[in-house]
Amino acid sequence: MNKPYLDYVFLSRIASHALRHEPWLYELELDDEGWVPVEELLSALRAEKPEWSALKEADLAAMIANSDKKRHELHEGKIRALYGHSVQDKLLKQPAEPPAVLYHGTSPETAVLIRASGLQPMGRQYVHLSVDTATAEQVGRRKARAPVLLEVQAKVAAASGVAFYRGNDLVWLADQVPAQFIEFPGRLPR
Ligand code: HQG
């Protein structure tokens, strides 16, 4: 019999909800680096949908492999989200030396606010930055049809004491970024 089709995008969305935002709804507790035992996530997911009743670790591995972005990481029987967290207790991350420049895509209206108060994590634990303009553009398109790209002088900011952390290959995180390290496009709404 053919294996029933597994909707990896939906599975990933629910896994992200559990691992980034509301783990308690799945009876999960993140450790201080965001890990949970894979078996615990699997039992929570199996109970979510009849199609997931026989879900196994290999399905989560396939979900990660099939994803457009590397959002989750499996390691030695544990799984975690690599970025995006909004849970109250801030995850422990090792600061790392960022690339010279990082980008942030957002709406023109929000860019005006960022010019006044810098990049703030808002609903998440960290500010999210992209390594290239194409990724930042994509992130920004979630917020506006014509997003603006902000250029963050990450190396200079790091040298002045702003902490940066690696998310995945394309995403870097920061606690916050003061406006003095951000270059704004010339034309922003008034
Ligand atoms: C804005 C997705 C007012 C910021 C993406 C952004 C990303 C401010 C919004 C990841 C501000 C937060 C995160 C300030 C920043 N005043 N607004 N001072 N500073 N903002 O969605 O970076 O697909 O929480 O510009 O690809 O858009 O889920 O963050 O618009 O990597 O894996 O506050 O989420 O990844 O919005 O996206 P978000 P984000 P996934």
PDB file of C-alpha atoms in Angstrom, residues 102-104 106-120 148-153 177-189:
ATOM      1  CA  LEU A 102      23.082  41.941   7.206  1.00  0.00           C
ATOM      2  CA  TYR A 103      19.680  42.940   5.847  1.00  0.00           C
ATOM      3  CA  HIS A 104      16.192  43.387   7.264  1.00  0.00           C
ATOM      4  CA  THR A 106      10.061  45.296   6.392  1.00  0.00           C
ATOM      5  CA  SER A 107       7.201  47.621   5.448  1.00  0.00           C
ATOM      6  CA  PRO A 108       7.947  51.291   4.646  1.00  0.00           C
ATOM      7  CA  GLU A 109       5.783  52.390   7.596  1.00  0.00           C
ATOM      8  CA  THR A 110       7.698  50.147   9.999  1.00  0.00           C
ATOM      9  CA  ALA A 111      11.028  51.380   8.634  1.00  0.00           C
ATOM     10  CA  VAL A 112      10.045  54.878   9.817  1.00  0.00           C
ATOM     11  CA  LEU A 113       9.534  53.511  13.351  1.00  0.00           C
ATOM     12  CA  ILE A 114      12.821  51.604  13.186  1.00  0.00           C
ATOM     13  CA  ARG A 115      14.617  54.805  12.151  1.00  0.00           C
ATOM     14  CA  ALA A 116      13.382  56.315  15.435  1.00  0.00           C
ATOM     15  CA  SER A 117      13.917  53.408  17.839  1.00  0.00           C
ATOM     16  CA  GLY A 118      16.216  50.897  16.121  1.00  0.00           C
ATOM     17  CA  LEU A 119      15.385  47.274  15.349  1.00  0.00           C
ATOM     18  CA  GLN A 120      13.513  45.720  18.271  1.00  0.00           C
ATOM     19  CA  VAL A 148      12.014  48.252   2.042  1.00  0.00           C
ATOM     20  CA  LEU A 149      15.425  46.768   2.740  1.00  0.00           C
ATOM     21  CA  LEU A 150      17.451  48.054   5.663  1.00  0.00           C
ATOM     22  CA  GLU A 151      21.180  47.480   5.657  1.00  0.00           C
ATOM     23  CA  VAL A 152      22.693  46.673   9.045  1.00  0.00           C
ATOM     24  CA  GLN A 153      26.404  47.374   9.552  1.00  0.00           C
ATOM     25  CA  VAL A 177      20.111  46.972  16.744  1.00  0.00           C
ATOM     26  CA  PRO A 178      20.405  50.711  17.420  1.00  0.00           C
ATOM     27  CA  ALA A 179      19.456  52.920  14.444  1.00  0.00           C
ATOM     28  CA  GLN A 180      22.979  54.325  14.187  1.00  0.00           C
ATOM     29  CA  PHE A 181      24.113  50.993  12.672  1.00  0.00           C
ATOM     30  CA  ILE A 182      21.274  50.854  10.130  1.00  0.00           C
ATOM     31  CA  GLU A 183      21.212  52.391   6.667  1.00  0.00           C
ATOM     32  CA  PHE A 184      17.772  53.434   5.469  1.00  0.00           C
ATOM     33  CA  PRO A 185      16.649  53.970   1.878  1.00  0.00           C
ATOM     34  CA  GLY A 186      16.351  57.634   0.917  1.00  0.00           C
ATOM     35  CA  ARG A 187      12.601  57.630   0.402  1.00  0.00           C
ATOM     36  CA  LEU A 188      10.425  56.594   3.323  1.00  0.00           C
ATOM     37  CA  PRO A 189       6.825  57.636   4.026  1.00  0.00           C
TER      38      PRO A 189
END
